[in-house]
XYZ file of C-alpha atoms in Angstrom:
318
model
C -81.606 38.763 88.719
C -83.456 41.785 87.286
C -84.919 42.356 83.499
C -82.538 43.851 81.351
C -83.432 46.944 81.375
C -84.917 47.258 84.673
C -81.697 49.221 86.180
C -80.897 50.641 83.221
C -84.531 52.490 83.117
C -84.294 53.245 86.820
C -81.064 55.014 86.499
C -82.459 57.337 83.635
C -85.402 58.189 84.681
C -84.386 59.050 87.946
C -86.731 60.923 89.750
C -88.448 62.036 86.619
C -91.187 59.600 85.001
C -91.404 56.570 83.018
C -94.006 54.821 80.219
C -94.744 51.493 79.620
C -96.489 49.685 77.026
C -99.333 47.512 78.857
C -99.883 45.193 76.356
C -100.266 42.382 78.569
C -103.411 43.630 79.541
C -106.612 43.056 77.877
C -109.364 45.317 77.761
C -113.531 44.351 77.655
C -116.049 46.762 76.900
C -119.471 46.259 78.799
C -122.491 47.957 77.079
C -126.372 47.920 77.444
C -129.134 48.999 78.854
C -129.098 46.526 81.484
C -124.683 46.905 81.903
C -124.805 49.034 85.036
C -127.432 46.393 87.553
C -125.724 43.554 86.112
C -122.371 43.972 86.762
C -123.528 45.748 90.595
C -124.855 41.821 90.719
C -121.606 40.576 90.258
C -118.389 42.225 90.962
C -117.177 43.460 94.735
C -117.700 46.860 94.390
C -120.586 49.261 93.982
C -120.620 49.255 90.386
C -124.055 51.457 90.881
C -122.506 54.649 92.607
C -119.736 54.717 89.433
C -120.069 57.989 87.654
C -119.182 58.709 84.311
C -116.058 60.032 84.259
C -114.956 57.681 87.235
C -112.899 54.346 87.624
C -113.001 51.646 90.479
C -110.485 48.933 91.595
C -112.771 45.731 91.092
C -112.950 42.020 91.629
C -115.275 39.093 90.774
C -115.646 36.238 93.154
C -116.218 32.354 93.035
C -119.253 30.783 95.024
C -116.669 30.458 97.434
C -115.931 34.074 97.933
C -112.430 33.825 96.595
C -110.768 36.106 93.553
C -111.319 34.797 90.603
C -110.243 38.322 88.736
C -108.987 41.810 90.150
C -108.961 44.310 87.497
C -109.743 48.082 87.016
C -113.292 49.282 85.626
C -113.532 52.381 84.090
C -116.748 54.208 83.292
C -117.605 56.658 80.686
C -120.220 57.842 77.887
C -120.942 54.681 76.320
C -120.556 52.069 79.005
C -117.332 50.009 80.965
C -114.084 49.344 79.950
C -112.935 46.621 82.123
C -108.756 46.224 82.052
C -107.382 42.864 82.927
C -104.620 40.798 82.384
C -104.835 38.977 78.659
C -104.298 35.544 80.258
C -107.386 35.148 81.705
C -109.645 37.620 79.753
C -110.834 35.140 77.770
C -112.086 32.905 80.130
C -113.606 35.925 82.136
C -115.668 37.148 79.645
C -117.448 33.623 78.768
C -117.834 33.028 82.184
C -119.232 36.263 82.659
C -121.554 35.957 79.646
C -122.906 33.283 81.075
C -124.934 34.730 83.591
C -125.975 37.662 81.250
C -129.423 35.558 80.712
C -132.178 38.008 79.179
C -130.531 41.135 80.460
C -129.448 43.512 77.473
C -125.574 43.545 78.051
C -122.873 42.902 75.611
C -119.347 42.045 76.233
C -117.092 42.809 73.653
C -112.874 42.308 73.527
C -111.834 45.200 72.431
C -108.586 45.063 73.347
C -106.946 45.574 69.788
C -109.132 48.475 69.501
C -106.377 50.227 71.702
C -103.475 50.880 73.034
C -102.594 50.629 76.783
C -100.040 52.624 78.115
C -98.641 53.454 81.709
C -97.230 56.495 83.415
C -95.485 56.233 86.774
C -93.538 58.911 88.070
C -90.262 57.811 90.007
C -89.915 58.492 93.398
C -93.745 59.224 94.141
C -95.933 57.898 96.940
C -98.760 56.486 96.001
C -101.432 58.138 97.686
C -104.882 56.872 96.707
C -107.726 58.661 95.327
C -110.653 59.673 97.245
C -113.725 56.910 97.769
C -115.804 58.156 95.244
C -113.716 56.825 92.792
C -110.710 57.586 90.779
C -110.570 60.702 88.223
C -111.105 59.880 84.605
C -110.391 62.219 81.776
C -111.323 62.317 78.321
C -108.031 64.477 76.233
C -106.762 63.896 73.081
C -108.832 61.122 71.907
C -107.916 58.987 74.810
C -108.864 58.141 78.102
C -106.705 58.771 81.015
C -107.053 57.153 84.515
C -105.358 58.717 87.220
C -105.053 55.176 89.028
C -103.541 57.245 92.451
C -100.419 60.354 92.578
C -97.775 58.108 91.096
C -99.443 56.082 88.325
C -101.987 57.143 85.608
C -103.018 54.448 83.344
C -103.810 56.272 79.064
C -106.078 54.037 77.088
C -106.143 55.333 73.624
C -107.866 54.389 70.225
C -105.435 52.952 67.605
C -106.823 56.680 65.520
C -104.309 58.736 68.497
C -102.048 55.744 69.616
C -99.053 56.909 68.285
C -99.758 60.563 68.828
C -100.171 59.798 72.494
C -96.708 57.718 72.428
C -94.874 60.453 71.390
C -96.891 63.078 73.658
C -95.493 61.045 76.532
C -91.974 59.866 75.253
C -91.669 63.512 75.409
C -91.747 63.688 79.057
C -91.230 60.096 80.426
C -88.721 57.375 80.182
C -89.592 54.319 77.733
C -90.039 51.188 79.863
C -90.988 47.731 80.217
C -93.866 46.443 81.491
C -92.266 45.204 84.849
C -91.713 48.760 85.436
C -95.309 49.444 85.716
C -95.948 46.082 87.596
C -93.341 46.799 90.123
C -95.251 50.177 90.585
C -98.215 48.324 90.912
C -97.181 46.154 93.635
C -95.342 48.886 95.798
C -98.571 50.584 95.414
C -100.144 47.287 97.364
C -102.421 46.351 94.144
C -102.755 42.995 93.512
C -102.939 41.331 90.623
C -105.030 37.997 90.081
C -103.697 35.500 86.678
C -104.363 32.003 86.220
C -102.091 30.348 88.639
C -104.344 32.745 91.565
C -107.588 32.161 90.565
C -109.884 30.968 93.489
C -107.388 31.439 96.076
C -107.676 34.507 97.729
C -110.888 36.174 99.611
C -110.531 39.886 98.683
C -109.425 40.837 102.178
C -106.530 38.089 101.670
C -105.584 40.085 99.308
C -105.724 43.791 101.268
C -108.582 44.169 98.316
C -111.155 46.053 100.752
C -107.910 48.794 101.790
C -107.047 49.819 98.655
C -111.153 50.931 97.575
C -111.907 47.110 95.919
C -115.016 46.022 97.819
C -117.769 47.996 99.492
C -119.706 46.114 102.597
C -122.873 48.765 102.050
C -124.013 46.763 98.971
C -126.112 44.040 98.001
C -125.597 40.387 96.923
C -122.949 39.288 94.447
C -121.152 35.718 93.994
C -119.585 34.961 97.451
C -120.644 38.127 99.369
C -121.878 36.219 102.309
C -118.444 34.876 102.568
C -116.750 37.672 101.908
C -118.794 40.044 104.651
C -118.785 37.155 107.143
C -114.930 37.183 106.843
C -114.968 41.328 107.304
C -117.451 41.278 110.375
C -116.497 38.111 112.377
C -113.192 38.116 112.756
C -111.749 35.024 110.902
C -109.267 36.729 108.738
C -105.973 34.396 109.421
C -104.000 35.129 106.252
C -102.948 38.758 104.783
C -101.232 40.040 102.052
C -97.519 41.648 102.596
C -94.925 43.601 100.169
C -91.575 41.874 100.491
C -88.117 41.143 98.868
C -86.592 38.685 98.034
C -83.097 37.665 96.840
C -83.479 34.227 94.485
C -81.707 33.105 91.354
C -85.192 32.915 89.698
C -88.142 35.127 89.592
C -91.018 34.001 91.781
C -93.792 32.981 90.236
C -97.193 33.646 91.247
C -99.021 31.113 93.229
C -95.669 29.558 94.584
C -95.543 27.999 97.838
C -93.777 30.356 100.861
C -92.948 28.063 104.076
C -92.333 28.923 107.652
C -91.314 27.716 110.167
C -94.312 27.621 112.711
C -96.024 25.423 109.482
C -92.670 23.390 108.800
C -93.825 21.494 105.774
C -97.116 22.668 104.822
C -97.429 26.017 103.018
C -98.096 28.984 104.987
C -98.122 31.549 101.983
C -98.215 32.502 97.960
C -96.408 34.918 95.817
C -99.421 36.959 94.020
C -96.777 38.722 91.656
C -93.566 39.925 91.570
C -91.394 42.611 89.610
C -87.381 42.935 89.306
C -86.311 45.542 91.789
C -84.055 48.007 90.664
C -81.167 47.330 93.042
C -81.479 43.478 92.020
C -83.388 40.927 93.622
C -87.325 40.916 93.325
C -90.421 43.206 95.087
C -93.008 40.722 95.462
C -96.527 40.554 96.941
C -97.268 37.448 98.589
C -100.268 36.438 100.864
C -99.548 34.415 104.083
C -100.264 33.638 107.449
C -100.174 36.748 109.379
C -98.056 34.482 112.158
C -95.685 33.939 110.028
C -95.592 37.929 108.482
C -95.603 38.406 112.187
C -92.215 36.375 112.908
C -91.168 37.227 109.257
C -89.566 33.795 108.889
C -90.960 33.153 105.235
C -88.803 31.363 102.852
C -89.426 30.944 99.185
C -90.319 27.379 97.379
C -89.460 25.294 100.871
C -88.750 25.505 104.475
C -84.781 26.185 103.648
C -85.121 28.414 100.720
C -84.937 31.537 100.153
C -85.120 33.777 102.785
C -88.259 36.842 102.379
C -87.624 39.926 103.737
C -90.892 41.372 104.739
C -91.517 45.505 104.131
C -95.035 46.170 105.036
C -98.075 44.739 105.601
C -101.328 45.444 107.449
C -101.530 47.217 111.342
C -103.314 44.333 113.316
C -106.303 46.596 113.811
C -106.671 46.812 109.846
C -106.170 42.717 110.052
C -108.640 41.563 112.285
């Protein structure tokens, strides 16, 4: 039920540290004079108070208010680097191109420009960083993001790629990238692809707990959806970490069922990860009655049965 190396890396690394190559990720450089106001006008969070030297969990709504991309946004010297996944990059950065107008911003793919590599250390907690935004250092030739205590994320120009491989096989366990995405989802991060798109509001998602929208700025796609979610009270799905033991990996944007909704859906994997003592770690979104009774069954009302871990206090939910 798990990758084939999944246990295998687990069991070496131990309580050390492993790397990943992240090459299912693609990365977008934002320049120009204009970059900073225009992507404030458009993503959830407040692109404005991003230092240099900073990163920022970050989303980009429909009309609707719902995620059509989660991704990380780094900024330094000479503009953004936006990491996402590869599958929908491309249709991100038209999109987003589109409403670039006479504003001097370029969006460039520059995702063969380097490599992406992840560093988790086993057995760590992820704690998050502080709001002003994640730590971002400049070493080596390449850029490091300390994403929270357990995962730093190494972006580095194909000039020091392989010099920064071997700096960090040195210390760290060679891995695949389910590795880093089950890190990823026991840190509660959630990951939007194509089969996602438009589904979620952020708070859905637990976007606004781990640092991806701010309520203190001003107008982007959806925002008056999104706040009137936050401030009224009408939140009536959220997103859990759970397990589950299935023949098959679940897929994101598959159907979970309870039992209160009997045939109609009452929840959807976001992503999932092989879990090192088999089975799968999987966020899902769904109807906080249903995370309440924890009754959720994968693909249909008799499948699978979910075994929920954590998800939002109802304080944090309402």
């Amino acid at each position: 039920m798990s990758s084939p190396d999944s246990t295998a890396t687990d069991a070496r690394a131990r309580d050390g540290a492993i790397v990943a190559e992240l090459s299912h990720n693609a990365l977008l450089s934002i320049t120009g004079d204009d970059a900073t106001a225009f992507l404030h006008g458009q993503f959830t969070n407040d692109v404005e108070a991003l230092r240099p030297g900073t990163a920022q969990w970050n989303g980009w709504c429909s009309p609707k208010g719902r995620l059509l991309a989660t991704f990380l946004l780094v900024r330094h010297a000479d503009g953004y680097l936006l990491m996402l996944p590869a599958e929908i990059a491309a249709a991100i950065s038209k999109r987003l191109a589109m409403f670039v107008l006479r504003s001097r911003v370029t969006i460039t793919d520059v995702t063969d420009r380097f490599a992406r590599l992840g560093l988790v250390q086993i057995g760590v907690r992820p704690q998050f960083a502080v709001p002003g935004g994640m730590r971002v250092e400049e070493r080596d030739g390449a850029i490091h993001v300390a994403l929270d205590s357990a995962r730093t994320l190494i972006l580095a120009p194909n000039e020091v790629a392989q010099r920064a491989r071997e700096a960090l096989g040195a210390r760290a366990t060679p891995a695949g990238a389910d590795a880093w995405e089950r890190a990823s989802i026991s840190a509660g991060i959630p990951t939007i692809v194509a089969a996602t798109q438009d589904a979620f509001v952020p708070q859905m998602a637990n976007f606004e707990l781990v640092g991806g929208v701010s309520f203190r700025k001003g107008c982007y796609p959806g925002q008056e959806i999104v706040a009137r979610t936050q401030y009224r009270g009408i939140l009536k799905r959220r997103m859990a970490l759970a397990h589950v033991r299935s023949a098959t990996r679940p897929a994101p944007g598959q159907s979970l069922y309870s039992d209160a909704f009997g045939d109609q859906a009452a929840g959807t994997v976001v992503n999932a990860a092989p879990a090192p003592g088999g089975g799968w770690d999987l966020l899902a979104v769904a109807q906080l009655e249903s995370l309440r009774a924890a009754d959720l069954h994968l693909d249909s009302p008799s499948g699978t049965p979910l075994e929920i871990r954590a998800y939002p206090a109802p304080e944090a939910a309402s």
